[in-house]
PDB file of N, CA and C in Angstrom:
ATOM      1  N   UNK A 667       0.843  -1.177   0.000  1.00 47.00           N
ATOM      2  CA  UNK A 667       0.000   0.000   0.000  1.00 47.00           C
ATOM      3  C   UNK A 667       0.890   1.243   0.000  1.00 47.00           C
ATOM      4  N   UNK A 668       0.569   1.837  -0.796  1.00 54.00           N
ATOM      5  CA  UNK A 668       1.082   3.500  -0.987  1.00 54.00           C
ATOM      6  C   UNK A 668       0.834   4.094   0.234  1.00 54.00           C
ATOM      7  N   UNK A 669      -0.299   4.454   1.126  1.00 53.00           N
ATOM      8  CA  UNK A 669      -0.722   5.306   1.810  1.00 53.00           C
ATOM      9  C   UNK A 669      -0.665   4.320   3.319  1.00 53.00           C
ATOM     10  N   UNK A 670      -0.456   5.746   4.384  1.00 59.00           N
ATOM     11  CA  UNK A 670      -0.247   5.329   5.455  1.00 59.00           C
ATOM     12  C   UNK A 670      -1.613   5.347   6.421  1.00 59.00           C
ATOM     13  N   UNK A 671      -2.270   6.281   5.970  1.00 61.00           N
ATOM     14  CA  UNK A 671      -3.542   6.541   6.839  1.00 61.00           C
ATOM     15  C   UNK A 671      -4.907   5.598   6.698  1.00 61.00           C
ATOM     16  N   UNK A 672      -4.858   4.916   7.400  1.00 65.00           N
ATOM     17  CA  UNK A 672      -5.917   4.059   7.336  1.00 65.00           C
ATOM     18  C   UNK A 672      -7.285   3.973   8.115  1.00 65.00           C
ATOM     19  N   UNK A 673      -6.779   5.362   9.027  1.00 68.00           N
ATOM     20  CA  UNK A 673      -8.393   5.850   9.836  1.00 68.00           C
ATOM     21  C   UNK A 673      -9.106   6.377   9.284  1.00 68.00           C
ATOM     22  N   UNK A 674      -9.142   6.879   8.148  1.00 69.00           N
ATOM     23  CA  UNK A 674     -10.172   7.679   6.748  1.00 69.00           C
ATOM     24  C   UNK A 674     -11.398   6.625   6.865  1.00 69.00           C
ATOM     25  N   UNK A 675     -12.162   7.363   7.351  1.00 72.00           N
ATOM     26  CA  UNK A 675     -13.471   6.898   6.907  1.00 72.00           C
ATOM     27  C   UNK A 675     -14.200   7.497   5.977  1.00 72.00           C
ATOM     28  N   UNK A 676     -15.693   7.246   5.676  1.00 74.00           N
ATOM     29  CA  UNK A 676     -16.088   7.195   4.561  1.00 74.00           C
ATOM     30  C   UNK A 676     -17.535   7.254   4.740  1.00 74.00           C
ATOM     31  N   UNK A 677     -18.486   7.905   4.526  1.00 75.00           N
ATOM     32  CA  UNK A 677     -19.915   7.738   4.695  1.00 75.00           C
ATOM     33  C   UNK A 677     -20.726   8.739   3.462  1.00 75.00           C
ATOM     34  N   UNK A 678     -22.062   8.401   3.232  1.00 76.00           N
ATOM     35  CA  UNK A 678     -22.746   8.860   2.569  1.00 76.00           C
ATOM     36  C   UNK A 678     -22.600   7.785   1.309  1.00 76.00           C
ATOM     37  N   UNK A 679     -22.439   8.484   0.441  1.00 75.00           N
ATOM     38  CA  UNK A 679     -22.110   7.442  -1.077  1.00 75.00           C
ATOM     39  C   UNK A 679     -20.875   6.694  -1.397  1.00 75.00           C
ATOM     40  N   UNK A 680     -19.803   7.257  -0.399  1.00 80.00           N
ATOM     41  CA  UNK A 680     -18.683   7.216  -1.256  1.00 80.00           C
ATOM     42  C   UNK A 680     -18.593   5.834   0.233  1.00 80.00           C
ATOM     43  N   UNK A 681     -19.526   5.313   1.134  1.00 82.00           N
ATOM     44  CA  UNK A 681     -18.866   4.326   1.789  1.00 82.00           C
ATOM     45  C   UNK A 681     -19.325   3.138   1.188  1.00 82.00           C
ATOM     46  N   UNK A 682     -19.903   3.084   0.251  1.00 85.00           N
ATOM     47  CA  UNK A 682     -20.184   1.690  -0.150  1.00 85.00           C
ATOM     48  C   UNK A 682     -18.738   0.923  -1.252  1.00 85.00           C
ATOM     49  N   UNK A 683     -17.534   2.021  -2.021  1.00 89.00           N
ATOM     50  CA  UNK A 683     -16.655   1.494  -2.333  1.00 89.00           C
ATOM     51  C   UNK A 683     -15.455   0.645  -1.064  1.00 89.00           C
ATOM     52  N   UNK A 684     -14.958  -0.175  -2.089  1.00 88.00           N
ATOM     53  CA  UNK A 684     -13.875  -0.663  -1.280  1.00 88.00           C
ATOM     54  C   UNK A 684     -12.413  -0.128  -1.673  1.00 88.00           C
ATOM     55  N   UNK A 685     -11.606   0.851  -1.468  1.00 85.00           N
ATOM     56  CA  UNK A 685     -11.235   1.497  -2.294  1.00 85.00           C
ATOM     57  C   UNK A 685      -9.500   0.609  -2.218  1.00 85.00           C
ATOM     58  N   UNK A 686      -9.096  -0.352  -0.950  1.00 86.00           N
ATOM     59  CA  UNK A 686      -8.082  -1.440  -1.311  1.00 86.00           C
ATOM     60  C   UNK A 686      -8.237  -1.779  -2.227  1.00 86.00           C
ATOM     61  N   UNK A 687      -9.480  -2.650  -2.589  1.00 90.00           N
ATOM     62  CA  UNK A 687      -9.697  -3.504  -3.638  1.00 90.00           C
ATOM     63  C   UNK A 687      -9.595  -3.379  -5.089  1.00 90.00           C
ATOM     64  N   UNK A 688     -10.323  -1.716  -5.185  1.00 91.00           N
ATOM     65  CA  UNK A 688     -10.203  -1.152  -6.292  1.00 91.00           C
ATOM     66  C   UNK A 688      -8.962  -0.581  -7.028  1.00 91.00           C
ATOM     67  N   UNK A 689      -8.271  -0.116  -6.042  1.00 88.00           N
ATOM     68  CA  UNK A 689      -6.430  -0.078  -6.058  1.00 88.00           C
ATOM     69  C   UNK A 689      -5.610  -0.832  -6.503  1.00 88.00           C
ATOM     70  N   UNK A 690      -5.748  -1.943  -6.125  1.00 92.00           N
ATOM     71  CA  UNK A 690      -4.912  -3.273  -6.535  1.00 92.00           C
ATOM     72  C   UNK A 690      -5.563  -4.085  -7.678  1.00 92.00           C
ATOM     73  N   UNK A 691      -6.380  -3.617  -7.987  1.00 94.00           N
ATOM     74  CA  UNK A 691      -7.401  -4.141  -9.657  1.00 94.00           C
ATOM     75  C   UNK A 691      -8.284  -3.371 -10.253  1.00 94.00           C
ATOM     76  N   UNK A 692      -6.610  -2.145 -10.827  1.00 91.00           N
ATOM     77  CA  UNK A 692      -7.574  -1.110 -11.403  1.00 91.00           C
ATOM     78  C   UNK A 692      -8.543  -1.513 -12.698  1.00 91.00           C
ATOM     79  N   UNK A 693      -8.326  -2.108 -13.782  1.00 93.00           N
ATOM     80  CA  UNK A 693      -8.755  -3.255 -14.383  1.00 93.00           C
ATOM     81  C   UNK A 693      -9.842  -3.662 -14.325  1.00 93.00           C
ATOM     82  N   UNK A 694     -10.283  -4.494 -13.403  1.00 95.00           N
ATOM     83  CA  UNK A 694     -11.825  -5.087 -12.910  1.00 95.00           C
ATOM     84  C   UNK A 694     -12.263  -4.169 -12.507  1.00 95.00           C
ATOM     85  N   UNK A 695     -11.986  -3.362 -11.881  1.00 94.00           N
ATOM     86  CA  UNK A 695     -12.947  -1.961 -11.204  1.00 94.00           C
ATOM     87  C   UNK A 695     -12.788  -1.163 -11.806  1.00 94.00           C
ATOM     88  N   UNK A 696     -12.725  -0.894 -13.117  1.00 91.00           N
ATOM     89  CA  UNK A 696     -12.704   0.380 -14.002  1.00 91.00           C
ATOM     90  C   UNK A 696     -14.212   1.192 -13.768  1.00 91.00           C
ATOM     91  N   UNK A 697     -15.182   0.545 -13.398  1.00 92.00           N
ATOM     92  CA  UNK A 697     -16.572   1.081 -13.348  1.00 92.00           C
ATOM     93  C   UNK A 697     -16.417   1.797 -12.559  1.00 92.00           C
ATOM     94  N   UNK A 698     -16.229   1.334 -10.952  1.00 93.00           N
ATOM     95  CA  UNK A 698     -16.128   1.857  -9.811  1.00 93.00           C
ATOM     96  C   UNK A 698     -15.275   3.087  -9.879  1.00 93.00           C
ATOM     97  N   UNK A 699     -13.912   3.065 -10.614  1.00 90.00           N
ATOM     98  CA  UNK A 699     -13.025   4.164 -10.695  1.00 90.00           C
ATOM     99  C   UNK A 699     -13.958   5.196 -11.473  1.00 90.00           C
ATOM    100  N   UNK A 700     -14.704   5.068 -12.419  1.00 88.00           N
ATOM    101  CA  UNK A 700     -15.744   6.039 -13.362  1.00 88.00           C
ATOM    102  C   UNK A 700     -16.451   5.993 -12.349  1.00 88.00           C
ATOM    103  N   UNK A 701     -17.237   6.091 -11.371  1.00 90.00           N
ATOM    104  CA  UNK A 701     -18.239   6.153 -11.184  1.00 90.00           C
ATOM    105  C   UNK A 701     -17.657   7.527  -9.778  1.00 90.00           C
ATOM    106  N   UNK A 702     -16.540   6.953  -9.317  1.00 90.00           N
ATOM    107  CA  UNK A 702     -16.031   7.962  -8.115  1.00 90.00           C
ATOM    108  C   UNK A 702     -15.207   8.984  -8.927  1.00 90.00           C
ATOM    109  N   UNK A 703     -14.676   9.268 -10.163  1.00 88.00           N
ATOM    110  CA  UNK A 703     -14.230  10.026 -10.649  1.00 88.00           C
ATOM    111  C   UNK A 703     -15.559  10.827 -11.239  1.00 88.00           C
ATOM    112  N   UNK A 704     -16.421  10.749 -11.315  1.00 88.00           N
ATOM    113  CA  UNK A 704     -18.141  11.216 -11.685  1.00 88.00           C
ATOM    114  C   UNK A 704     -18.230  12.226 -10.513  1.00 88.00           C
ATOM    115  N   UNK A 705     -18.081  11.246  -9.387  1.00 89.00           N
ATOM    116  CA  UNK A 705     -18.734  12.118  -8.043  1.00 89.00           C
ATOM    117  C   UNK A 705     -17.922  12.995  -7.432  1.00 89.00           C
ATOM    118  N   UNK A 706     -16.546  12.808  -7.697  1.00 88.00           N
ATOM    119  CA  UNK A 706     -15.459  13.852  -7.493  1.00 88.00           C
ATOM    120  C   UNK A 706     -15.510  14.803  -8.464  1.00 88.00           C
ATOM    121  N   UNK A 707     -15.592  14.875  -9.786  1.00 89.00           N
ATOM    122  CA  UNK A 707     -15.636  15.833 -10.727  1.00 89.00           C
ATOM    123  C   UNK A 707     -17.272  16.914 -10.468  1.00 89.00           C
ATOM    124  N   UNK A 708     -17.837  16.419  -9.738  1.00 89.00           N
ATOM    125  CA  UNK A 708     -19.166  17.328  -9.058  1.00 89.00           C
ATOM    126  C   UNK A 708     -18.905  18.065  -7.363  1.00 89.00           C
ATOM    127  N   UNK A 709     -18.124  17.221  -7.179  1.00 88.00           N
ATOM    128  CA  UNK A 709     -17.227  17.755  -5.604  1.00 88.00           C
ATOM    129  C   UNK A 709     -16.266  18.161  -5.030  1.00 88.00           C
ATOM    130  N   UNK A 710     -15.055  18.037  -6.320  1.00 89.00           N
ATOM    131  CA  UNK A 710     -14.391  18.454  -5.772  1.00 89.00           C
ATOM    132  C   UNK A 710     -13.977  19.551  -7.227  1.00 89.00           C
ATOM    133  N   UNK A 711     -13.836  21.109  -6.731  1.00 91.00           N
ATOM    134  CA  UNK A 711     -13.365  22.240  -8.091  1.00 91.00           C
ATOM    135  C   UNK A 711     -11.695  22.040  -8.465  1.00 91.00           C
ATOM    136  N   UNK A 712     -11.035  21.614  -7.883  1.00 91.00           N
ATOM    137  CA  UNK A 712      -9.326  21.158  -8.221  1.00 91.00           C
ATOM    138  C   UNK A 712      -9.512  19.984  -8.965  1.00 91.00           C
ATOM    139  N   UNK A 713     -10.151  18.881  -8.432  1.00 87.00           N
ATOM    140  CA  UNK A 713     -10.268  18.099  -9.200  1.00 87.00           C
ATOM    141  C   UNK A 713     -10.856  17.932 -10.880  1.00 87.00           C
ATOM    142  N   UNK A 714     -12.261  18.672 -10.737  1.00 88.00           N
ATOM    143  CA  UNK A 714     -13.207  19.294 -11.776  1.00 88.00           C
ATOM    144  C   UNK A 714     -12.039  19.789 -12.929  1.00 88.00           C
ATOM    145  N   UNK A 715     -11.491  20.642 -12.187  1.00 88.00           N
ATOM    146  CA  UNK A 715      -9.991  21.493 -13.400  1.00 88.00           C
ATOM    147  C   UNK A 715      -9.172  20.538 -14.044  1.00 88.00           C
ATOM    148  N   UNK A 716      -8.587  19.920 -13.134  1.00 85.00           N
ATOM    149  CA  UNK A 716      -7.963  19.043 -13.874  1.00 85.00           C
ATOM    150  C   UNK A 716      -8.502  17.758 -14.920  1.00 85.00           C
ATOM    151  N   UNK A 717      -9.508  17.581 -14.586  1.00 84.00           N
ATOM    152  CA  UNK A 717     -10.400  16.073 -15.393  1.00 84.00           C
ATOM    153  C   UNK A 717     -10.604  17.361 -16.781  1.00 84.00           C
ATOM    154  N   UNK A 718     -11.188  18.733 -16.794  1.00 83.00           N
ATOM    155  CA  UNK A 718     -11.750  19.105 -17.597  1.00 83.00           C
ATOM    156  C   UNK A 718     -10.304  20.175 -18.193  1.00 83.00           C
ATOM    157  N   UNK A 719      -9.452  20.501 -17.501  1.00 84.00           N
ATOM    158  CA  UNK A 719      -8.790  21.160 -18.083  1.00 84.00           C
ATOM    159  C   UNK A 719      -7.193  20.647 -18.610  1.00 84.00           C
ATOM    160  N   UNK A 720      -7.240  19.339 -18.016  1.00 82.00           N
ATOM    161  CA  UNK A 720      -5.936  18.593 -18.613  1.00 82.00           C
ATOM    162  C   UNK A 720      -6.159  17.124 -19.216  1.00 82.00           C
ATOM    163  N   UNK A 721      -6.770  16.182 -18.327  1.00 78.00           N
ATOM    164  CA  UNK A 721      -7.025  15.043 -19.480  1.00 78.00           C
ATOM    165  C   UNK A 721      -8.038  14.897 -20.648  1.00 78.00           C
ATOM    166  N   UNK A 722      -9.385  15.574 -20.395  1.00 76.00           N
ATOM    167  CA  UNK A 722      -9.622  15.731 -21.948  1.00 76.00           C
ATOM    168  C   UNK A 722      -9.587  16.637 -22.880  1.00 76.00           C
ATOM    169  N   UNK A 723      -8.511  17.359 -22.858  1.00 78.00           N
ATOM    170  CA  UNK A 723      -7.908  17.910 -23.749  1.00 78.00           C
ATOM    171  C   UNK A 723      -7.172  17.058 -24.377  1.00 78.00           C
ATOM    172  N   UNK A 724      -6.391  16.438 -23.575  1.00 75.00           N
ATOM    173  CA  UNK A 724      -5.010  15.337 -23.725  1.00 75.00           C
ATOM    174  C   UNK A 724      -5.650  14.061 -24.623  1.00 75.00           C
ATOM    175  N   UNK A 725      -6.654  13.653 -24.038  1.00 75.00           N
ATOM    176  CA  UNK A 725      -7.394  12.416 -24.376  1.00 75.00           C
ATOM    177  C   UNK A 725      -7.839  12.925 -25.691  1.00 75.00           C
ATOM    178  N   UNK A 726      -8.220  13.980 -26.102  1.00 77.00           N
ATOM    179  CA  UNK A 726      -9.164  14.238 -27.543  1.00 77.00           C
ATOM    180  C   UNK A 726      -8.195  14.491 -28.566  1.00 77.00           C
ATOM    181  N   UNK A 727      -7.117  14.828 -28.168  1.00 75.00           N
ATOM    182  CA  UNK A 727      -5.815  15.509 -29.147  1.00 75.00           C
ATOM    183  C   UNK A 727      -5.276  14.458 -30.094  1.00 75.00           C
ATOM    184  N   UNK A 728      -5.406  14.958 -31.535  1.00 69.00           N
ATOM    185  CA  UNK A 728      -5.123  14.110 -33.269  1.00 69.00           C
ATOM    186  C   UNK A 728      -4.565  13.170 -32.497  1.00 69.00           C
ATOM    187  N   UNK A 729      -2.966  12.798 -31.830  1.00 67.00           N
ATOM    188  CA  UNK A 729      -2.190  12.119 -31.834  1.00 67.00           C
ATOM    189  C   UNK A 729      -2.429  11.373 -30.505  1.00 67.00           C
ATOM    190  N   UNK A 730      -3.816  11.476 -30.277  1.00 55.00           N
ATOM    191  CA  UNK A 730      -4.073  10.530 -28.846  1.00 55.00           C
ATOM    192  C   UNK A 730      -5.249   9.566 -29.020  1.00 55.00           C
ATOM    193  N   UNK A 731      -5.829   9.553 -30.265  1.00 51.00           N
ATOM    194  CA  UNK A 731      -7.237   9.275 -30.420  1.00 51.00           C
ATOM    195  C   UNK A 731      -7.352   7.756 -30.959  1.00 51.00           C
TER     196      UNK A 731
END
């Protein structure tokens, strides 16, 4: 594990992920990763910037498509 803090809890929507699980099989949980990158891009404005102001730009560009 990357991260040291393991007292982070979690409630409302975002406690029904398992977010170990999803970590170590980004792959099989590609949904789950879309689905919390959905609810972060509505919650969080740093985040919002970057999804909208650096990867799909990046993602749409001639030589990325």
């Amino acid at each position: 594990m990357t991260y040291n803090d393991k007292s982070i809890t979690y409630t409302g929507d975002l406690a029904s992920y398992d977010y170990d699980s999803i970590l170590r099989d980004k792959q099989r949980n590609i949904n789950s990763l879309f689905e919390l990158s959905d609810y972060y891009v509505d919650a969080d404005p740093i985040y919002r910037g970057i999804i909208k102001g650096v990867y799909v730009p990046f993602s749409i560009a001639d030589d990325w498509r």
